[in-house]
Amino acid sequence: MDIKNLIAEGKCALGIEFGSTRIKAVLVDTEGNPVASGGKEWENSLVDGIWTYSEAEIWSGLQECYADLKKNVKDEYGVVIKSFAAIGFSAMMHGYLAFDKDDNLLVPFRTWRNTITEEAADKLTEALNFNIPQRWSISHLYQAILNGEAHVPSIAHFTTLAGFVHFKLCGRKVLGVGDASGMFPIDSKTGNYDERMLGIAQQLIADKNYSWTLKGILPEVLSAGEDAGSLTVEGAKLLDVDGDLEAGIPMCPPEGDAGTGMVATNSVAVETGNISAGTSVFAMVVLKEEMKKLHKEIDMVTTPTGDPVAMVHCNNCTSEINAWVKIFDEFAKLMGTEFDRGAMFEKLYSVALDGEADCGGLVSYNYLSGEPVTGFIKGSPLFMRSAEDKFTLPNFMRMNLYSALAALKVGLDILIKEEGVSVKKMFGHGGYFKTPKAGQTIASAACNSPVCVMETAGEGGAWGIAVLALYMAQKNGETLSDYLNNKIFASAKSVEIMADKKDVDGFDKFMEKYVKGLAVEKAATEI
């Protein structure tokens, strides 16, 4: 059946993801191939010291994104969308959206970006013996309790951004297990919140005598493929202001951007992982079993089916590389020459592979902001070299590409070298991998495993949640991993690279100097 008829007959699946700077919609056919997309740029605001998006921005952003998709479908296929096989929503994980018994938002949305929950995160980590980062929803709730905020006694439920959007469109207070794992720890054996930890956390607030319990205000947890409700009449009107969309469309469990990233890179199977590298960088590895020890550098989340995932999240990645490319661009213009910016990135990334494996001794820190993995509350970009080091363009660019992944490697080394985690393959996506071979080779050297980049990786999380919606509609008893392998990625084109041993050893040598120089970086932040 051609795409026009698939859309007209409501057989395509829709995924919409709320990223930090863009809301994106992707429509996929019955094979998971993207057939149309739409988007809306948006930006968070700092209001009274809190990074937030207003409730009005959430709904106007959603409506404009959907309208853009709808227009693009009409222009390309001559069809007005009436229905879908299934719909899925995802969004940036964590944060805090708390509601009263009448479903009114009690305080403005507190996003994952806020670093105002240090006291709560530290106390929870100690009490649970489980790393609870500042950005997690439970950290935000407990900090509000510690602060004695007036809204807390009125809480009837709290959730993430994806959970909020899903609830408003279908009426069910649910979350996919991957997104839920960024609210409160999940027991991968049960696929639900960890009951022992719930008990400990409840005891921490027992003296407050709230009318609610922690278990009672958390969203219901669902696994990928489970029924998460259907689009209501009110939800259809909220999504499509023209009124063309029909109610009753099945909806899959809402997920976080980490889970949709795993789906988009086919890295939901045990001993696989993915690296998402752009402005920030994170790596996720699906584990056979829970880690042996608590490591504050590593978050424990889950796949969309509840398997344990170790996640290393770093605030800084390619921004410092972008700054240097801008300087080279300014020099070119000074010399009366203009280059295509994309071509400049490709040349400079590629020349890094001509550099020495240890960057000729050059070291840099790309800390535009703080970097929790290495213990920095704030950062200061820094480049260091001695008179004996070999300061060449290839070494300089290789150093910058190493530096972009260096904090990440600190966390990966804990996983691989201390915890003995096995990684058969990593999947790369994001701007860092756009230039063929360069970023991929260096990422492979960082994690000492093959790194695979697929042609679909650029589709991102909106495509990932569309695939999860399609999986719910088509699963027929297949596991998510089998479904992805057998249907979605069976004919996907990809490039796999394993770094040479000299590159792996060279990155390790760079890291020895990098770790020793952290004291210099610390001093730089205090100037």
CSV table of N, CA and C in Angstrom, one decimal, residues 214-364:
chain,number,residue,atom,x,y,z
A,214,LEU,N,4.2,8.2,49.2
A,214,LEU,CA,5.0,8.3,48.0
A,214,LEU,C,4.6,7.4,46.9
A,215,LYS,N,4.3,6.2,47.3
A,215,LYS,CA,3.8,5.2,46.4
A,215,LYS,C,2.5,5.6,45.7
A,216,GLY,N,1.6,6.3,46.5
A,216,GLY,CA,0.3,6.7,46.0
A,216,GLY,C,0.4,7.9,45.0
A,217,ILE,N,1.4,8.7,45.0
A,217,ILE,CA,1.5,9.9,44.1
A,217,ILE,C,2.3,9.6,42.9
A,218,LEU,N,3.1,8.5,42.9
A,218,LEU,CA,3.9,8.2,41.7
A,218,LEU,C,3.0,7.7,40.6
A,219,PRO,N,3.4,7.9,39.3
A,219,PRO,CA,2.6,7.3,38.2
A,219,PRO,C,2.7,5.8,38.2
A,220,GLU,N,1.7,5.1,37.6
A,220,GLU,CA,1.7,3.7,37.4
A,220,GLU,C,2.8,3.4,36.3
A,221,VAL,N,3.5,2.3,36.6
A,221,VAL,CA,4.6,1.9,35.7
A,221,VAL,C,4.2,0.9,34.6
A,222,LEU,N,4.5,1.2,33.4
A,222,LEU,CA,4.2,0.2,32.3
A,222,LEU,C,5.4,-0.1,31.5
A,223,SER,N,5.4,-1.3,30.9
A,223,SER,CA,6.6,-1.7,30.1
A,223,SER,C,6.2,-1.5,28.6
A,224,ALA,N,7.2,-1.4,27.8
A,224,ALA,CA,7.0,-1.2,26.3
A,224,ALA,C,6.0,-2.2,25.8
A,225,GLY,N,5.1,-1.8,25.0
A,225,GLY,CA,4.1,-2.7,24.4
A,225,GLY,C,2.8,-2.8,25.1
A,226,GLU,N,2.8,-2.4,26.3
A,226,GLU,CA,1.6,-2.4,27.1
A,226,GLU,C,0.6,-1.3,26.7
A,227,ASP,N,-0.7,-1.6,26.9
A,227,ASP,CA,-1.7,-0.6,26.6
A,227,ASP,C,-1.7,0.5,27.6
A,228,ALA,N,-1.5,1.8,27.2
A,228,ALA,CA,-1.4,2.9,28.0
A,228,ALA,C,-2.6,3.8,27.9
A,229,GLY,N,-3.7,3.4,27.3
A,229,GLY,CA,-4.9,4.2,27.2
A,229,GLY,C,-5.1,4.6,25.7
A,230,SER,N,-6.1,5.4,25.5
A,230,SER,CA,-6.4,5.9,24.2
A,230,SER,C,-6.7,7.4,24.2
A,231,LEU,N,-6.6,8.0,23.0
A,231,LEU,CA,-6.8,9.5,22.9
A,231,LEU,C,-8.3,9.8,23.2
A,232,THR,N,-8.5,10.7,24.1
A,232,THR,CA,-9.9,11.1,24.5
A,232,THR,C,-10.3,12.2,23.5
A,233,VAL,N,-11.6,12.5,23.5
A,233,VAL,CA,-12.2,13.6,22.7
A,233,VAL,C,-11.5,14.9,23.0
A,234,GLU,N,-11.3,15.1,24.3
A,234,GLU,CA,-10.6,16.4,24.8
A,234,GLU,C,-9.2,16.4,24.3
A,235,GLY,N,-8.5,15.2,24.4
A,235,GLY,CA,-7.1,15.1,24.0
A,235,GLY,C,-6.9,15.3,22.5
A,236,ALA,N,-7.9,14.8,21.7
A,236,ALA,CA,-7.8,15.0,20.3
A,236,ALA,C,-7.9,16.5,19.9
A,237,LYS,N,-8.8,17.2,20.6
A,237,LYS,CA,-9.0,18.7,20.4
A,237,LYS,C,-7.7,19.4,20.8
A,238,LEU,N,-7.1,19.0,21.9
A,238,LEU,CA,-5.9,19.6,22.4
A,238,LEU,C,-4.7,19.5,21.5
A,239,LEU,N,-4.6,18.3,20.8
A,239,LEU,CA,-3.5,18.1,19.9
A,239,LEU,C,-3.8,18.7,18.6
A,240,ASP,N,-5.0,18.6,18.0
A,240,ASP,CA,-5.3,19.1,16.7
A,240,ASP,C,-6.4,20.2,16.8
A,241,VAL,N,-5.9,21.4,16.8
A,241,VAL,CA,-6.9,22.5,17.0
A,241,VAL,C,-7.9,22.7,15.9
A,242,ASP,N,-7.6,22.0,14.7
A,242,ASP,CA,-8.5,22.1,13.6
A,242,ASP,C,-9.7,21.2,13.8
A,243,GLY,N,-9.6,20.2,14.7
A,243,GLY,CA,-10.6,19.3,15.0
A,243,GLY,C,-10.8,18.1,14.0
A,244,ASP,N,-9.7,17.9,13.2
A,244,ASP,CA,-9.8,16.8,12.2
A,244,ASP,C,-9.5,15.4,12.8
A,245,LEU,N,-8.7,15.4,13.9
A,245,LEU,CA,-8.2,14.1,14.5
A,245,LEU,C,-9.3,13.4,15.3
A,246,GLU,N,-9.4,12.1,15.1
A,246,GLU,CA,-10.5,11.3,15.8
A,246,GLU,C,-10.0,10.9,17.1
A,247,ALA,N,-10.9,10.7,18.1
A,247,ALA,CA,-10.6,10.1,19.4
A,247,ALA,C,-10.5,8.6,19.3
A,248,GLY,N,-10.0,8.0,20.4
A,248,GLY,CA,-10.0,6.5,20.4
A,248,GLY,C,-8.7,5.9,19.9
A,249,ILE,N,-7.7,6.7,19.5
A,249,ILE,CA,-6.4,6.1,19.0
A,249,ILE,C,-5.6,5.5,20.1
A,250,PRO,N,-5.1,4.3,20.0
A,250,PRO,CA,-4.3,3.7,21.1
A,250,PRO,C,-3.0,4.5,21.4
A,251,MET,N,-2.6,4.6,22.6
A,251,MET,CA,-1.4,5.3,23.0
A,251,MET,C,-0.5,4.4,23.8
A,252,CYS,N,0.8,4.4,23.4
A,252,CYS,CA,1.8,3.6,24.1
A,252,CYS,C,2.3,4.3,25.4
A,253,PRO,N,3.0,3.5,26.3
A,253,PRO,CA,3.5,4.2,27.5
A,253,PRO,C,4.4,5.4,27.1
A,254,PRO,N,4.2,6.5,27.8
A,254,PRO,CA,5.1,7.6,27.5
A,254,PRO,C,6.5,7.3,28.0
A,255,GLU,N,7.5,7.7,27.3
A,255,GLU,CA,8.9,7.4,27.6
A,255,GLU,C,9.8,8.6,27.7
A,256,GLY,N,10.9,8.5,28.3
A,256,GLY,CA,11.9,9.5,28.4
A,256,GLY,C,12.9,9.5,27.2
A,257,ASP,N,13.7,10.5,27.1
A,257,ASP,CA,14.6,10.6,25.9
A,257,ASP,C,15.7,9.6,26.0
A,258,ALA,N,16.0,9.1,27.2
A,258,ALA,CA,17.0,8.0,27.2
A,258,ALA,C,16.5,6.8,26.6
A,259,GLY,N,15.3,6.4,26.9
A,259,GLY,CA,14.7,5.2,26.4
A,259,GLY,C,14.5,5.3,24.9
A,260,THR,N,14.0,6.4,24.4
A,260,THR,CA,13.8,6.5,23.0
A,260,THR,C,15.1,6.5,22.2
A,261,GLY,N,16.2,7.0,22.9
A,261,GLY,CA,17.5,7.0,22.3
A,261,GLY,C,18.0,5.6,22.1
A,262,MET,N,17.7,4.7,23.1
A,262,MET,CA,18.1,3.3,23.0
A,262,MET,C,17.3,2.6,21.9
A,263,VAL,N,16.0,2.9,21.7
A,263,VAL,CA,15.3,2.3,20.6
A,263,VAL,C,15.8,2.8,19.3
A,264,ALA,N,16.1,4.1,19.2
A,264,ALA,CA,16.5,4.7,17.9
A,264,ALA,C,17.9,4.2,17.5
A,265,THR,N,18.6,3.6,18.4
A,265,THR,CA,20.0,3.1,18.1
A,265,THR,C,20.0,1.6,18.2
A,266,ASN,N,18.8,0.9,18.4
A,266,ASN,CA,18.8,-0.5,18.6
A,266,ASN,C,19.7,-1.0,19.6
A,267,SER,N,19.7,-0.4,20.8
A,267,SER,CA,20.6,-0.8,21.9
A,267,SER,C,19.8,-1.0,23.1
A,268,VAL,N,18.8,-1.9,23.0
A,268,VAL,CA,18.1,-2.3,24.2
A,268,VAL,C,18.4,-3.7,24.7
A,269,ALA,N,19.3,-4.4,23.9
A,269,ALA,CA,19.7,-5.8,24.3
A,269,ALA,C,20.8,-5.7,25.4
A,270,VAL,N,20.9,-6.8,26.2
A,270,VAL,CA,21.9,-6.8,27.2
A,270,VAL,C,23.3,-6.8,26.6
A,271,GLU,N,24.2,-6.1,27.2
A,271,GLU,CA,25.6,-5.9,26.8
A,271,GLU,C,25.8,-5.1,25.5
A,272,THR,N,24.7,-4.3,25.2
A,272,THR,CA,24.8,-3.3,24.1
A,272,THR,C,24.7,-1.9,24.8
A,273,GLY,N,25.0,-0.9,24.1
A,273,GLY,CA,24.9,0.5,24.7
A,273,GLY,C,24.9,1.5,23.6
A,274,ASN,N,24.7,2.7,24.0
A,274,ASN,CA,24.8,3.8,23.0
A,274,ASN,C,25.5,5.0,23.6
A,275,ILE,N,26.1,5.8,22.7
A,275,ILE,CA,26.6,7.1,23.1
A,275,ILE,C,25.9,8.2,22.3
A,276,SER,N,25.3,9.1,23.0
A,276,SER,CA,24.7,10.3,22.4
A,276,SER,C,25.6,11.5,22.7
A,277,ALA,N,26.1,12.0,21.6
A,277,ALA,CA,27.1,13.0,21.7
A,277,ALA,C,26.8,14.3,20.9
A,278,GLY,N,26.5,15.4,21.6
A,278,GLY,CA,26.2,16.6,20.9
A,278,GLY,C,26.7,17.7,21.9
A,279,THR,N,25.8,18.6,22.2
A,279,THR,CA,26.1,19.7,23.2
A,279,THR,C,26.5,19.1,24.5
A,280,SER,N,25.8,18.1,25.0
A,280,SER,CA,26.2,17.3,26.1
A,280,SER,C,26.4,15.9,25.6
A,281,VAL,N,26.8,15.0,26.5
A,281,VAL,CA,27.1,13.6,26.1
A,281,VAL,C,26.7,12.6,27.2
A,282,PHE,N,26.1,11.5,26.8
A,282,PHE,CA,25.8,10.5,27.8
A,282,PHE,C,26.0,9.1,27.1
A,283,ALA,N,26.3,8.1,27.9
A,283,ALA,CA,26.5,6.8,27.4
A,283,ALA,C,25.6,5.9,28.3
A,284,MET,N,25.0,4.9,27.7
A,284,MET,CA,24.1,3.9,28.4
A,284,MET,C,24.5,2.5,28.0
A,285,VAL,N,24.7,1.7,29.0
A,285,VAL,CA,25.0,0.3,28.8
A,285,VAL,C,24.0,-0.6,29.5
A,286,VAL,N,23.4,-1.5,28.7
A,286,VAL,CA,22.4,-2.5,29.3
A,286,VAL,C,23.2,-3.6,30.0
A,287,LEU,N,22.9,-3.7,31.3
A,287,LEU,CA,23.6,-4.7,32.2
A,287,LEU,C,23.0,-6.0,32.3
A,288,LYS,N,23.8,-7.1,32.5
A,288,LYS,CA,23.3,-8.4,32.8
A,288,LYS,C,22.6,-8.4,34.2
A,289,GLU,N,23.3,-7.6,35.1
A,289,GLU,CA,22.8,-7.6,36.5
A,289,GLU,C,23.2,-6.2,37.1
A,290,GLU,N,22.6,-5.9,38.3
A,290,GLU,CA,22.9,-4.6,38.9
A,290,GLU,C,24.4,-4.5,39.3
A,291,MET,N,24.8,-3.3,39.4
A,291,MET,CA,26.2,-3.0,39.8
A,291,MET,C,26.5,-3.5,41.2
A,292,LYS,N,27.8,-3.8,41.5
A,292,LYS,CA,28.1,-4.3,42.8
A,292,LYS,C,28.2,-3.2,43.8
A,293,LYS,N,28.6,-2.0,43.4
A,293,LYS,CA,28.8,-1.0,44.4
A,293,LYS,C,28.1,0.3,43.9
A,294,LEU,N,27.9,1.2,44.9
A,294,LEU,CA,27.4,2.5,44.5
A,294,LEU,C,28.5,3.4,43.9
A,295,HIS,N,28.2,4.0,42.8
A,295,HIS,CA,29.1,5.0,42.1
A,295,HIS,C,28.4,6.2,41.8
A,296,LYS,N,28.7,7.3,42.4
A,296,LYS,CA,28.0,8.6,42.2
A,296,LYS,C,28.2,9.1,40.8
A,297,GLU,N,29.2,8.6,40.1
A,297,GLU,CA,29.4,9.0,38.7
A,297,GLU,C,28.4,8.4,37.7
A,298,ILE,N,27.7,7.4,38.2
A,298,ILE,CA,26.9,6.6,37.3
A,298,ILE,C,25.4,6.5,37.8
A,299,ASP,N,24.5,6.8,36.9
A,299,ASP,CA,23.1,6.7,37.2
A,299,ASP,C,22.6,5.3,36.8
A,300,MET,N,21.6,4.8,37.5
A,300,MET,CA,21.0,3.5,37.1
A,300,MET,C,19.6,3.8,36.7
A,301,VAL,N,19.3,3.5,35.4
A,301,VAL,CA,18.0,3.7,34.8
A,301,VAL,C,17.6,2.3,34.2
A,302,THR,N,16.6,2.3,33.3
A,302,THR,CA,16.2,1.1,32.7
A,302,THR,C,15.9,1.3,31.2
A,303,THR,N,15.9,0.2,30.5
A,303,THR,CA,15.4,0.2,29.1
A,303,THR,C,13.9,0.3,29.1
A,304,PRO,N,13.2,0.6,28.0
A,304,PRO,CA,11.8,0.6,28.0
A,304,PRO,C,11.1,-0.7,28.4
A,305,THR,N,11.9,-1.8,28.5
A,305,THR,CA,11.3,-3.0,29.0
A,305,THR,C,11.7,-3.4,30.4
A,306,GLY,N,12.5,-2.5,31.1
A,306,GLY,CA,12.8,-2.6,32.5
A,306,GLY,C,14.2,-3.2,32.8
A,307,ASP,N,15.0,-3.6,31.8
A,307,ASP,CA,16.3,-4.1,32.1
A,307,ASP,C,17.2,-3.0,32.6
A,308,PRO,N,18.1,-3.3,33.6
A,308,PRO,CA,19.0,-2.3,34.2
A,308,PRO,C,19.9,-1.7,33.2
A,309,VAL,N,20.1,-0.4,33.3
A,309,VAL,CA,21.0,0.4,32.4
A,309,VAL,C,21.9,1.3,33.3
A,310,ALA,N,23.2,1.2,33.0
A,310,ALA,CA,24.1,2.1,33.7
A,310,ALA,C,24.3,3.3,32.7
A,311,MET,N,24.1,4.5,33.3
A,311,MET,CA,24.2,5.7,32.5
A,311,MET,C,25.2,6.7,33.0
A,312,VAL,N,26.1,7.1,32.1
A,312,VAL,CA,27.1,8.1,32.5
A,312,VAL,C,26.7,9.4,31.7
A,313,HIS,N,26.4,10.5,32.5
A,313,HIS,CA,25.9,11.7,31.8
A,313,HIS,C,26.8,12.8,32.1
A,314,CYS,N,27.3,13.5,31.1
A,314,CYS,CA,28.2,14.6,31.2
A,314,CYS,C,27.6,15.9,30.6
A,315,ASN,N,27.9,17.0,31.2
A,315,ASN,CA,27.3,18.3,30.7
A,315,ASN,C,27.9,18.9,29.5
A,316,ASN,N,29.2,18.5,29.2
A,316,ASN,CA,29.9,19.2,28.2
A,316,ASN,C,30.4,18.2,27.1
A,317,CYS,N,30.3,18.6,25.9
A,317,CYS,CA,30.8,17.7,24.8
A,317,CYS,C,31.4,18.6,23.7
A,318,THR,N,30.5,19.0,22.7
A,318,THR,CA,31.1,19.6,21.5
A,318,THR,C,31.1,21.1,21.5
A,319,SER,N,30.7,21.7,22.5
A,319,SER,CA,30.6,23.2,22.5
A,319,SER,C,32.0,23.9,22.3
A,320,GLU,N,33.0,23.3,23.0
A,320,GLU,CA,34.3,23.9,22.8
A,320,GLU,C,34.9,23.6,21.4
A,321,ILE,N,34.6,22.5,20.8
A,321,ILE,CA,35.0,22.3,19.5
A,321,ILE,C,34.4,23.3,18.6
A,322,ASN,N,33.1,23.6,18.8
A,322,ASN,CA,32.4,24.6,18.0
A,322,ASN,C,33.0,25.9,18.1
A,323,ALA,N,33.5,26.2,19.3
A,323,ALA,CA,34.1,27.5,19.6
A,323,ALA,C,35.4,27.7,18.8
A,324,TRP,N,36.2,26.6,18.7
A,324,TRP,CA,37.4,26.6,17.9
A,324,TRP,C,37.2,26.7,16.4
A,325,VAL,N,36.2,26.0,16.0
A,325,VAL,CA,35.8,26.1,14.5
A,325,VAL,C,35.4,27.5,14.2
A,326,LYS,N,34.7,28.2,15.1
A,326,LYS,CA,34.3,29.6,14.9
A,326,LYS,C,35.5,30.5,14.7
A,327,ILE,N,36.5,30.2,15.6
A,327,ILE,CA,37.8,31.0,15.5
A,327,ILE,C,38.5,30.7,14.1
A,328,PHE,N,38.5,29.5,13.7
A,328,PHE,CA,39.1,29.2,12.4
A,328,PHE,C,38.3,29.8,11.2
A,329,ASP,N,37.0,29.9,11.4
A,329,ASP,CA,36.1,30.5,10.4
A,329,ASP,C,36.4,32.0,10.4
A,330,GLU,N,36.6,32.7,11.5
A,330,GLU,CA,36.9,34.1,11.6
A,330,GLU,C,38.3,34.4,10.9
A,331,PHE,N,39.3,33.5,11.1
A,331,PHE,CA,40.6,33.6,10.5
A,331,PHE,C,40.4,33.5,9.0
A,332,ALA,N,39.7,32.6,8.5
A,332,ALA,CA,39.5,32.4,7.1
A,332,ALA,C,38.9,33.7,6.4
A,333,LYS,N,37.9,34.2,7.1
A,333,LYS,CA,37.3,35.5,6.6
A,333,LYS,C,38.3,36.6,6.6
A,334,LEU,N,39.1,36.7,7.7
A,334,LEU,CA,40.2,37.7,7.8
A,334,LEU,C,41.1,37.6,6.6
A,335,MET,N,41.3,36.4,6.1
A,335,MET,CA,42.2,36.2,4.9
A,335,MET,C,41.5,36.3,3.6
A,336,GLY,N,40.2,36.7,3.7
A,336,GLY,CA,39.4,36.9,2.4
A,336,GLY,C,38.8,35.7,1.9
A,337,THR,N,38.7,34.6,2.7
A,337,THR,CA,38.1,33.3,2.2
A,337,THR,C,37.0,32.9,3.1
A,338,GLU,N,36.0,32.4,2.4
A,338,GLU,CA,34.8,31.8,3.2
A,338,GLU,C,34.7,30.4,2.9
A,339,PHE,N,34.5,29.6,3.9
A,339,PHE,CA,34.2,28.1,3.8
A,339,PHE,C,32.9,27.8,4.3
A,340,ASP,N,32.3,26.7,3.7
A,340,ASP,CA,31.1,26.2,4.2
A,340,ASP,C,31.4,25.6,5.6
A,341,ARG,N,30.5,26.0,6.6
A,341,ARG,CA,30.8,25.6,8.0
A,341,ARG,C,30.8,24.0,8.2
A,342,GLY,N,29.9,23.4,7.5
A,342,GLY,CA,29.9,21.9,7.5
A,342,GLY,C,31.1,21.3,7.0
A,343,ALA,N,31.7,21.9,5.9
A,343,ALA,CA,32.9,21.4,5.3
A,343,ALA,C,34.1,21.6,6.3
A,344,MET,N,34.1,22.7,7.0
A,344,MET,CA,35.1,23.0,8.0
A,344,MET,C,35.1,21.9,9.1
A,345,PHE,N,33.9,21.6,9.6
A,345,PHE,CA,33.8,20.6,10.6
A,345,PHE,C,34.4,19.2,10.1
A,346,GLU,N,34.0,18.9,8.9
A,346,GLU,CA,34.4,17.6,8.3
A,346,GLU,C,35.9,17.5,8.2
A,347,LYS,N,36.5,18.6,7.7
A,347,LYS,CA,38.0,18.6,7.5
A,347,LYS,C,38.7,18.6,8.8
A,348,LEU,N,38.2,19.4,9.8
A,348,LEU,CA,38.9,19.4,11.1
A,348,LEU,C,38.7,18.1,11.9
A,349,TYR,N,37.5,17.5,11.8
A,349,TYR,CA,37.4,16.2,12.5
A,349,TYR,C,38.2,15.2,11.8
A,350,SER,N,38.3,15.2,10.5
A,350,SER,CA,39.0,14.1,9.8
A,350,SER,C,40.5,14.2,10.0
A,351,VAL,N,41.1,15.5,10.1
A,351,VAL,CA,42.5,15.6,10.3
A,351,VAL,C,42.9,15.1,11.7
A,352,ALA,N,42.0,15.0,12.6
A,352,ALA,CA,42.3,14.5,13.9
A,352,ALA,C,42.9,13.1,13.9
A,353,LEU,N,42.4,12.3,12.9
A,353,LEU,CA,42.9,11.0,12.8
A,353,LEU,C,44.3,10.9,12.3
A,354,ASP,N,44.9,12.0,11.8
A,354,ASP,CA,46.3,12.0,11.5
A,354,ASP,C,47.2,12.4,12.7
A,355,GLY,N,46.5,12.8,13.8
A,355,GLY,CA,47.3,13.1,15.0
A,355,GLY,C,47.9,11.9,15.7
A,356,GLU,N,48.8,12.2,16.6
A,356,GLU,CA,49.4,11.1,17.4
A,356,GLU,C,48.4,10.5,18.3
A,357,ALA,N,48.5,9.2,18.7
A,357,ALA,CA,47.5,8.5,19.5
A,357,ALA,C,47.3,9.2,20.8
A,358,ASP,N,48.3,9.8,21.4
A,358,ASP,CA,48.2,10.5,22.7
A,358,ASP,C,48.1,12.0,22.5
A,359,CYS,N,47.8,12.5,21.3
A,359,CYS,CA,47.7,13.9,21.0
A,359,CYS,C,49.0,14.7,21.2
A,360,GLY,N,50.1,14.0,21.1
A,360,GLY,CA,51.4,14.7,21.2
A,360,GLY,C,51.6,15.3,22.6
A,361,GLY,N,50.8,14.9,23.6
A,361,GLY,CA,51.0,15.5,24.9
A,361,GLY,C,50.0,16.6,25.2
A,362,LEU,N,49.3,17.1,24.2
A,362,LEU,CA,48.4,18.2,24.5
A,362,LEU,C,47.2,17.7,25.3
A,363,VAL,N,46.7,18.6,26.1
A,363,VAL,CA,45.5,18.3,27.0
A,363,VAL,C,44.6,19.5,27.1
A,364,SER,N,43.3,19.3,27.1
A,364,SER,CA,42.3,20.4,27.2
A,364,SER,C,41.1,19.9,28.0
